[in-house]
Amino acid sequence: MKQTRYQELESMLKEKIQHGLLKVGDYLPSENELCIQYSITRTTVRKALDNLVNEGYIEKQHGKGSRVKEHRNSLGLLNVKGFSEAVGMNVNTIFLQKPIKTKWNQQLAFHPSEMELQSNWLYFERLRCVGDDPVMLESNWFADQEIKKFVGQEFVDGSFFKTLSQKYLVEITGSEQELRAEYADERTSSYIKIETGAPILHISIKFHTSKPDLFIYSELYCNTMKYPIGNSYHL
């Protein structure tokens, strides 16, 4: 189906933001400039900008115009409180396994589609720390039919979600989650520095994306003794 004029403008501006041509803090051209540049009505421009506001890409500032904002969809996901607040205060993410091709892990909580099972899989594992405190062991899987040449990619600002957005034009649109209280096994306890058999929070997440056939499956093992769990999670 052919896009309407406001959808064309919205897509064009979104791609500029995703590719970093319009950066956080930059102002978009004025409504009048967009009308002239693309030969469209002010109503069309406003509808495109309103959609970008609703999707979290820009914010409107009275008397100044529309400015690109940090794009963070909370989506009711889960986060270790203190990660976003502690940015610039010795937050550290350690790759235990950089992205590699692998097979589907049958032990995961959520089950993929037949189409996904017929694909190759990509996997990476990270340890998330605040200061000297390891607080989350994180493993991620996804089928590679929609994401090509991912192995060897450097993450944008260390962020998986930003990398998907800026390099592949893929957005996270929702999630399914399961939470379980478990006892830490020897491997998990060695990474998050707790005793084997100590209680931990195990979170399984199936992320939905803007590509209908692309899902991301994450397993998180959290030490909540010092950093409790909040309601937004940013990869």
PDB file of C-alpha atoms in Angstrom:
ATOM      1  CA  MET A   1       0.000   0.000   0.000  1.00  0.00           C
ATOM      2  CA  LYS A   2       1.360   3.409  -0.969  1.00  0.00           C
ATOM      3  CA  GLN A   3       2.261   5.717   1.911  1.00  0.00           C
ATOM      4  CA  THR A   4       0.340   8.950   2.398  1.00  0.00           C
ATOM      5  CA  ARG A   5       2.267  12.237   2.294  1.00  0.00           C
ATOM      6  CA  TYR A   6       2.439  12.546   6.071  1.00  0.00           C
ATOM      7  CA  GLN A   7       3.692   8.942   6.344  1.00  0.00           C
ATOM      8  CA  GLU A   8       6.392   9.693   3.752  1.00  0.00           C
ATOM      9  CA  LEU A   9       7.531  12.730   5.746  1.00  0.00           C
ATOM     10  CA  GLU A  10       7.376  10.816   9.016  1.00  0.00           C
ATOM     11  CA  SER A  11       9.452   7.938   7.577  1.00  0.00           C
ATOM     12  CA  MET A  12      12.019  10.302   6.093  1.00  0.00           C
ATOM     13  CA  LEU A  13      12.510  12.222   9.349  1.00  0.00           C
ATOM     14  CA  LYS A  14      12.592   8.991  11.374  1.00  0.00           C
ATOM     15  CA  GLU A  15      15.330   7.537   9.157  1.00  0.00           C
ATOM     16  CA  LYS A  16      17.408  10.710   9.548  1.00  0.00           C
ATOM     17  CA  ILE A  17      17.094  10.367  13.337  1.00  0.00           C
ATOM     18  CA  GLN A  18      17.861   6.630  13.294  1.00  0.00           C
ATOM     19  CA  HIS A  19      20.935   7.125  11.103  1.00  0.00           C
ATOM     20  CA  GLY A  20      22.214   9.961  13.288  1.00  0.00           C
ATOM     21  CA  LEU A  21      21.801  12.663  10.640  1.00  0.00           C
ATOM     22  CA  LEU A  22      19.532  14.370  13.158  1.00  0.00           C
ATOM     23  CA  LYS A  23      21.047  13.923  16.603  1.00  0.00           C
ATOM     24  CA  VAL A  24      19.589  14.208  20.096  1.00  0.00           C
ATOM     25  CA  GLY A  25      19.126  17.915  20.809  1.00  0.00           C
ATOM     26  CA  ASP A  26      18.930  18.948  17.129  1.00  0.00           C
ATOM     27  CA  TYR A  27      15.924  20.955  15.993  1.00  0.00           C
ATOM     28  CA  LEU A  28      13.936  19.862  12.950  1.00  0.00           C
ATOM     29  CA  PRO A  29      13.220  22.405  10.221  1.00  0.00           C
ATOM     30  CA  SER A  30      10.215  24.558  11.076  1.00  0.00           C
ATOM     31  CA  GLU A  31       6.729  23.558   9.964  1.00  0.00           C
ATOM     32  CA  ASN A  32       6.829  26.316   7.346  1.00  0.00           C
ATOM     33  CA  GLU A  33      10.219  25.138   6.025  1.00  0.00           C
ATOM     34  CA  LEU A  34       8.957  21.555   5.757  1.00  0.00           C
ATOM     35  CA  CYS A  35       5.837  22.734   3.915  1.00  0.00           C
ATOM     36  CA  ILE A  36       7.950  24.590   1.354  1.00  0.00           C
ATOM     37  CA  GLN A  37      10.650  21.912   1.041  1.00  0.00           C
ATOM     38  CA  TYR A  38       8.218  19.042   0.415  1.00  0.00           C
ATOM     39  CA  SER A  39       5.312  20.977  -1.155  1.00  0.00           C
ATOM     40  CA  ILE A  40       2.827  19.784   1.456  1.00  0.00           C
ATOM     41  CA  THR A  41       0.253  21.431   3.699  1.00  0.00           C
ATOM     42  CA  ARG A  42       0.818  22.464   7.304  1.00  0.00           C
ATOM     43  CA  THR A  43      -1.831  19.905   8.369  1.00  0.00           C
ATOM     44  CA  THR A  44       0.219  17.136   6.735  1.00  0.00           C
ATOM     45  CA  VAL A  45       3.414  18.325   8.456  1.00  0.00           C
ATOM     46  CA  ARG A  46       1.726  18.522  11.845  1.00  0.00           C
ATOM     47  CA  LYS A  47       0.314  15.000  11.534  1.00  0.00           C
ATOM     48  CA  ALA A  48       3.779  13.613  10.752  1.00  0.00           C
ATOM     49  CA  LEU A  49       5.350  15.512  13.658  1.00  0.00           C
ATOM     50  CA  ASP A  50       2.580  14.469  16.057  1.00  0.00           C
ATOM     51  CA  ASN A  51       3.269  10.815  15.191  1.00  0.00           C
ATOM     52  CA  LEU A  52       6.987  11.290  15.868  1.00  0.00           C
ATOM     53  CA  VAL A  53       6.114  12.863  19.222  1.00  0.00           C
ATOM     54  CA  ASN A  54       3.842   9.927  20.094  1.00  0.00           C
ATOM     55  CA  GLU A  55       6.577   7.437  19.128  1.00  0.00           C
ATOM     56  CA  GLY A  56       9.103   9.209  21.347  1.00  0.00           C
ATOM     57  CA  TYR A  57      11.465  10.514  18.638  1.00  0.00           C
ATOM     58  CA  ILE A  58      10.921  14.253  19.115  1.00  0.00           C
ATOM     59  CA  GLU A  59       9.469  16.730  21.567  1.00  0.00           C
ATOM     60  CA  LYS A  60       7.777  20.022  20.778  1.00  0.00           C
ATOM     61  CA  GLN A  61       9.061  23.090  22.615  1.00  0.00           C
ATOM     62  CA  HIS A  62       6.814  26.146  22.652  1.00  0.00           C
ATOM     63  CA  GLY A  63       8.312  28.961  20.623  1.00  0.00           C
ATOM     64  CA  LYS A  64      11.329  26.895  19.550  1.00  0.00           C
ATOM     65  CA  GLY A  65      10.057  24.042  17.393  1.00  0.00           C
ATOM     66  CA  SER A  66      10.494  20.267  17.357  1.00  0.00           C
ATOM     67  CA  ARG A  67      13.652  18.810  18.899  1.00  0.00           C
ATOM     68  CA  VAL A  68      15.075  15.276  18.660  1.00  0.00           C
ATOM     69  CA  LYS A  69      14.954  13.525  22.040  1.00  0.00           C
ATOM     70  CA  GLU A  70      16.550  10.384  23.415  1.00  0.00           C
ATOM     71  CA  HIS A  71      14.356   7.576  22.083  1.00  0.00           C
ATOM     72  CA  ARG A  72      13.466   5.273  24.971  1.00  0.00           C
ATOM     73  CA  ASN A  73      10.345   3.132  24.963  1.00  0.00           C
ATOM     74  CA  SER A  74       9.750   1.768  28.442  1.00  0.00           C
ATOM     75  CA  LEU A  75       7.069  -0.671  27.199  1.00  0.00           C
ATOM     76  CA  GLY A  76       6.450  -2.036  30.684  1.00  0.00           C
ATOM     77  CA  LEU A  77       9.776  -3.861  30.579  1.00  0.00           C
ATOM     78  CA  LEU A  78      12.065  -4.391  33.527  1.00  0.00           C
ATOM     79  CA  ASN A  79      15.175  -2.569  34.568  1.00  0.00           C
ATOM     80  CA  VAL A  80      17.746  -2.591  37.316  1.00  0.00           C
ATOM     81  CA  LYS A  81      17.164   0.736  39.043  1.00  0.00           C
ATOM     82  CA  GLY A  82      20.325   2.771  38.930  1.00  0.00           C
ATOM     83  CA  PHE A  83      21.558   1.915  35.410  1.00  0.00           C
ATOM     84  CA  SER A  84      20.128   5.014  33.730  1.00  0.00           C
ATOM     85  CA  GLU A  85      20.730   7.168  36.822  1.00  0.00           C
ATOM     86  CA  ALA A  86      24.318   5.958  37.094  1.00  0.00           C
ATOM     87  CA  VAL A  87      25.366   6.718  33.516  1.00  0.00           C
ATOM     88  CA  GLY A  88      28.710   8.492  33.791  1.00  0.00           C
ATOM     89  CA  MET A  89      29.249   7.029  37.266  1.00  0.00           C
ATOM     90  CA  ASN A  90      31.329   3.964  36.423  1.00  0.00           C
ATOM     91  CA  VAL A  91      28.645   1.888  34.739  1.00  0.00           C
ATOM     92  CA  ASN A  92      30.218  -1.042  32.935  1.00  0.00           C
ATOM     93  CA  THR A  93      28.956  -3.653  30.483  1.00  0.00           C
ATOM     94  CA  ILE A  94      31.270  -6.615  29.908  1.00  0.00           C
ATOM     95  CA  PHE A  95      30.877  -8.905  26.909  1.00  0.00           C
ATOM     96  CA  LEU A  96      31.242 -12.497  28.063  1.00  0.00           C
ATOM     97  CA  GLN A  97      30.420 -13.635  24.521  1.00  0.00           C
ATOM     98  CA  LYS A  98      30.367 -11.254  21.568  1.00  0.00           C
ATOM     99  CA  PRO A  99      27.723 -11.978  18.897  1.00  0.00           C
ATOM    100  CA  ILE A 100      28.213 -15.369  17.239  1.00  0.00           C
ATOM    101  CA  LYS A 101      26.141 -17.706  15.082  1.00  0.00           C
ATOM    102  CA  THR A 102      24.651 -20.558  17.057  1.00  0.00           C
ATOM    103  CA  LYS A 103      21.686 -22.929  17.338  1.00  0.00           C
ATOM    104  CA  TRP A 104      18.415 -22.291  19.161  1.00  0.00           C
ATOM    105  CA  ASN A 105      18.555 -23.043  22.884  1.00  0.00           C
ATOM    106  CA  GLN A 106      15.708 -25.458  23.644  1.00  0.00           C
ATOM    107  CA  GLN A 107      15.794 -24.548  27.338  1.00  0.00           C
ATOM    108  CA  LEU A 108      14.524 -20.978  26.882  1.00  0.00           C
ATOM    109  CA  ALA A 109      11.158 -19.982  28.325  1.00  0.00           C
ATOM    110  CA  PHE A 110       9.599 -18.684  25.100  1.00  0.00           C
ATOM    111  CA  HIS A 111       9.319 -20.768  21.949  1.00  0.00           C
ATOM    112  CA  PRO A 112      10.085 -19.434  18.451  1.00  0.00           C
ATOM    113  CA  SER A 113       8.029 -19.876  15.286  1.00  0.00           C
ATOM    114  CA  GLU A 114       8.759 -22.559  12.709  1.00  0.00           C
ATOM    115  CA  MET A 115      10.173 -19.867  10.424  1.00  0.00           C
ATOM    116  CA  GLU A 116      12.607 -18.791  13.135  1.00  0.00           C
ATOM    117  CA  LEU A 117      13.628 -22.384  13.853  1.00  0.00           C
ATOM    118  CA  GLN A 118      14.588 -22.838  10.214  1.00  0.00           C
ATOM    119  CA  SER A 119      16.946 -19.832  10.413  1.00  0.00           C
ATOM    120  CA  ASN A 120      20.436 -19.453  11.780  1.00  0.00           C
ATOM    121  CA  TRP A 121      20.589 -17.871  15.228  1.00  0.00           C
ATOM    122  CA  LEU A 122      22.714 -15.121  16.729  1.00  0.00           C
ATOM    123  CA  TYR A 123      23.702 -15.061  20.381  1.00  0.00           C
ATOM    124  CA  PHE A 124      25.601 -12.794  22.762  1.00  0.00           C
ATOM    125  CA  GLU A 125      26.043 -12.605  26.519  1.00  0.00           C
ATOM    126  CA  ARG A 126      26.900  -9.645  28.755  1.00  0.00           C
ATOM    127  CA  LEU A 127      27.495  -8.846  32.408  1.00  0.00           C
ATOM    128  CA  ARG A 128      25.972  -5.544  33.580  1.00  0.00           C
ATOM    129  CA  CYS A 129      27.712  -3.778  36.464  1.00  0.00           C
ATOM    130  CA  VAL A 130      27.331  -0.617  38.503  1.00  0.00           C
ATOM    131  CA  GLY A 131      30.674   0.353  39.948  1.00  0.00           C
ATOM    132  CA  ASP A 132      32.281  -2.844  41.206  1.00  0.00           C
ATOM    133  CA  ASP A 133      28.890  -4.530  41.627  1.00  0.00           C
ATOM    134  CA  PRO A 134      27.806  -7.035  38.947  1.00  0.00           C
ATOM    135  CA  VAL A 135      24.017  -6.873  39.025  1.00  0.00           C
ATOM    136  CA  MET A 136      22.785  -8.687  35.904  1.00  0.00           C
ATOM    137  CA  LEU A 137      23.866 -11.601  33.749  1.00  0.00           C
ATOM    138  CA  GLU A 138      22.169 -11.194  30.349  1.00  0.00           C
ATOM    139  CA  SER A 139      21.920 -13.591  27.389  1.00  0.00           C
ATOM    140  CA  ASN A 140      20.240 -12.770  24.057  1.00  0.00           C
ATOM    141  CA  TRP A 141      19.157 -14.844  21.037  1.00  0.00           C
ATOM    142  CA  PHE A 142      17.519 -13.883  17.746  1.00  0.00           C
ATOM    143  CA  ALA A 143      17.092 -15.434  14.294  1.00  0.00           C
ATOM    144  CA  ASP A 144      19.221 -13.832  11.615  1.00  0.00           C
ATOM    145  CA  GLN A 145      16.747 -13.779   8.706  1.00  0.00           C
ATOM    146  CA  GLU A 146      16.014 -10.058   9.258  1.00  0.00           C
ATOM    147  CA  ILE A 147      19.410  -8.916  10.592  1.00  0.00           C
ATOM    148  CA  LYS A 148      22.369  -9.445   8.280  1.00  0.00           C
ATOM    149  CA  LYS A 149      26.095  -8.969   8.970  1.00  0.00           C
ATOM    150  CA  PHE A 150      25.554  -8.585  12.710  1.00  0.00           C
ATOM    151  CA  VAL A 151      28.582 -10.596  13.815  1.00  0.00           C
ATOM    152  CA  GLY A 152      31.479  -8.201  14.286  1.00  0.00           C
ATOM    153  CA  GLN A 153      29.287  -5.091  14.520  1.00  0.00           C
ATOM    154  CA  GLU A 154      30.291  -2.492  17.098  1.00  0.00           C
ATOM    155  CA  PHE A 155      27.290  -1.479  19.216  1.00  0.00           C
ATOM    156  CA  VAL A 156      26.206   2.167  18.950  1.00  0.00           C
ATOM    157  CA  ASP A 157      27.050   3.802  22.310  1.00  0.00           C
ATOM    158  CA  GLY A 158      27.280   0.261  23.719  1.00  0.00           C
ATOM    159  CA  SER A 159      23.534  -0.195  23.191  1.00  0.00           C
ATOM    160  CA  PHE A 160      21.952  -3.176  21.422  1.00  0.00           C
ATOM    161  CA  PHE A 161      18.651  -1.348  20.907  1.00  0.00           C
ATOM    162  CA  LYS A 162      20.394   1.746  19.478  1.00  0.00           C
ATOM    163  CA  THR A 163      22.345  -0.510  17.127  1.00  0.00           C
ATOM    164  CA  LEU A 164      19.134  -2.123  15.876  1.00  0.00           C
ATOM    165  CA  SER A 165      17.532   1.289  15.416  1.00  0.00           C
ATOM    166  CA  GLN A 166      20.372   3.192  13.755  1.00  0.00           C
ATOM    167  CA  LYS A 167      22.024   0.447  11.705  1.00  0.00           C
ATOM    168  CA  TYR A 168      19.038  -1.771  10.848  1.00  0.00           C
ATOM    169  CA  LEU A 169      16.018   0.571  11.272  1.00  0.00           C
ATOM    170  CA  VAL A 170      14.464  -1.896  13.716  1.00  0.00           C
ATOM    171  CA  GLU A 171      12.543  -0.633  16.745  1.00  0.00           C
ATOM    172  CA  ILE A 172      11.421  -2.493  19.851  1.00  0.00           C
ATOM    173  CA  THR A 173       7.618  -2.295  19.979  1.00  0.00           C
ATOM    174  CA  GLY A 174       6.587  -4.509  22.906  1.00  0.00           C
ATOM    175  CA  SER A 175       7.422  -7.495  25.058  1.00  0.00           C
ATOM    176  CA  GLU A 176       6.235 -10.594  26.875  1.00  0.00           C
ATOM    177  CA  GLN A 177       7.829 -11.438  30.232  1.00  0.00           C
ATOM    178  CA  GLU A 178       8.073 -14.208  32.782  1.00  0.00           C
ATOM    179  CA  LEU A 179       9.594 -13.774  36.247  1.00  0.00           C
ATOM    180  CA  ARG A 180      10.833 -16.560  38.500  1.00  0.00           C
ATOM    181  CA  ALA A 181      12.592 -16.682  41.850  1.00  0.00           C
ATOM    182  CA  GLU A 182      15.396 -19.221  41.596  1.00  0.00           C
ATOM    183  CA  TYR A 183      18.584 -20.319  43.309  1.00  0.00           C
ATOM    184  CA  ALA A 184      21.815 -19.296  41.611  1.00  0.00           C
ATOM    185  CA  ASP A 185      23.799 -22.089  40.014  1.00  0.00           C
ATOM    186  CA  GLU A 186      27.592 -22.181  40.198  1.00  0.00           C
ATOM    187  CA  ARG A 187      28.200 -20.365  36.899  1.00  0.00           C
ATOM    188  CA  THR A 188      25.698 -17.565  37.525  1.00  0.00           C
ATOM    189  CA  SER A 189      26.851 -17.015  41.103  1.00  0.00           C
ATOM    190  CA  SER A 190      30.475 -16.757  39.982  1.00  0.00           C
ATOM    191  CA  TYR A 191      29.637 -13.873  37.633  1.00  0.00           C
ATOM    192  CA  ILE A 192      27.275 -11.852  39.827  1.00  0.00           C
ATOM    193  CA  LYS A 193      29.360 -12.524  42.958  1.00  0.00           C
ATOM    194  CA  ILE A 194      26.854 -14.212  45.221  1.00  0.00           C
ATOM    195  CA  GLU A 195      26.944 -17.598  46.906  1.00  0.00           C
ATOM    196  CA  THR A 196      25.880 -20.651  44.941  1.00  0.00           C
ATOM    197  CA  GLY A 197      22.311 -21.426  45.958  1.00  0.00           C
ATOM    198  CA  ALA A 198      21.525 -17.821  46.930  1.00  0.00           C
ATOM    199  CA  PRO A 199      18.162 -16.486  45.667  1.00  0.00           C
ATOM    200  CA  ILE A 200      18.146 -14.529  42.396  1.00  0.00           C
ATOM    201  CA  LEU A 201      15.492 -13.101  40.096  1.00  0.00           C
ATOM    202  CA  HIS A 202      15.309 -14.806  36.684  1.00  0.00           C
ATOM    203  CA  ILE A 203      13.527 -12.755  33.994  1.00  0.00           C
ATOM    204  CA  SER A 204      12.670 -14.179  30.566  1.00  0.00           C
ATOM    205  CA  ILE A 205      11.683 -11.628  27.901  1.00  0.00           C
ATOM    206  CA  LYS A 206      10.450 -11.994  24.324  1.00  0.00           C
ATOM    207  CA  PHE A 207      10.867  -8.609  22.631  1.00  0.00           C
ATOM    208  CA  HIS A 208       8.608  -7.722  19.705  1.00  0.00           C
ATOM    209  CA  THR A 209      10.036  -5.472  16.995  1.00  0.00           C
ATOM    210  CA  SER A 210       8.901  -3.310  14.088  1.00  0.00           C
ATOM    211  CA  LYS A 211       9.665  -6.265  11.788  1.00  0.00           C
ATOM    212  CA  PRO A 212       6.763  -8.748  12.191  1.00  0.00           C
ATOM    213  CA  ASP A 213       8.971 -11.863  11.979  1.00  0.00           C
ATOM    214  CA  LEU A 214      11.833 -10.630  14.182  1.00  0.00           C
ATOM    215  CA  PHE A 215      11.789 -11.361  17.919  1.00  0.00           C
ATOM    216  CA  ILE A 216      14.579 -11.120  20.493  1.00  0.00           C
ATOM    217  CA  TYR A 217      14.734 -13.619  23.330  1.00  0.00           C
ATOM    218  CA  SER A 218      16.520 -12.528  26.501  1.00  0.00           C
ATOM    219  CA  GLU A 219      17.323 -14.320  29.746  1.00  0.00           C
ATOM    220  CA  LEU A 220      18.308 -12.089  32.676  1.00  0.00           C
ATOM    221  CA  TYR A 221      19.664 -13.238  36.039  1.00  0.00           C
ATOM    222  CA  CYS A 222      19.528 -10.384  38.530  1.00  0.00           C
ATOM    223  CA  ASN A 223      21.101  -9.783  41.906  1.00  0.00           C
ATOM    224  CA  THR A 224      18.549  -7.455  43.526  1.00  0.00           C
ATOM    225  CA  MET A 225      20.181  -7.147  46.947  1.00  0.00           C
ATOM    226  CA  LYS A 226      21.542  -3.663  46.208  1.00  0.00           C
ATOM    227  CA  TYR A 227      19.703  -2.590  43.030  1.00  0.00           C
ATOM    228  CA  PRO A 228      15.952  -3.368  43.022  1.00  0.00           C
ATOM    229  CA  ILE A 229      13.953  -3.926  39.859  1.00  0.00           C
ATOM    230  CA  GLY A 230      12.091  -1.034  38.209  1.00  0.00           C
ATOM    231  CA  ASN A 231       9.707  -0.781  35.270  1.00  0.00           C
ATOM    232  CA  SER A 232      11.841   0.072  32.230  1.00  0.00           C
ATOM    233  CA  TYR A 233      14.623  -1.852  30.581  1.00  0.00           C
ATOM    234  CA  HIS A 234      17.025  -0.542  27.924  1.00  0.00           C
ATOM    235  CA  LEU A 235      19.417  -2.904  26.147  1.00  0.00           C
TER     236      LEU A 235
END
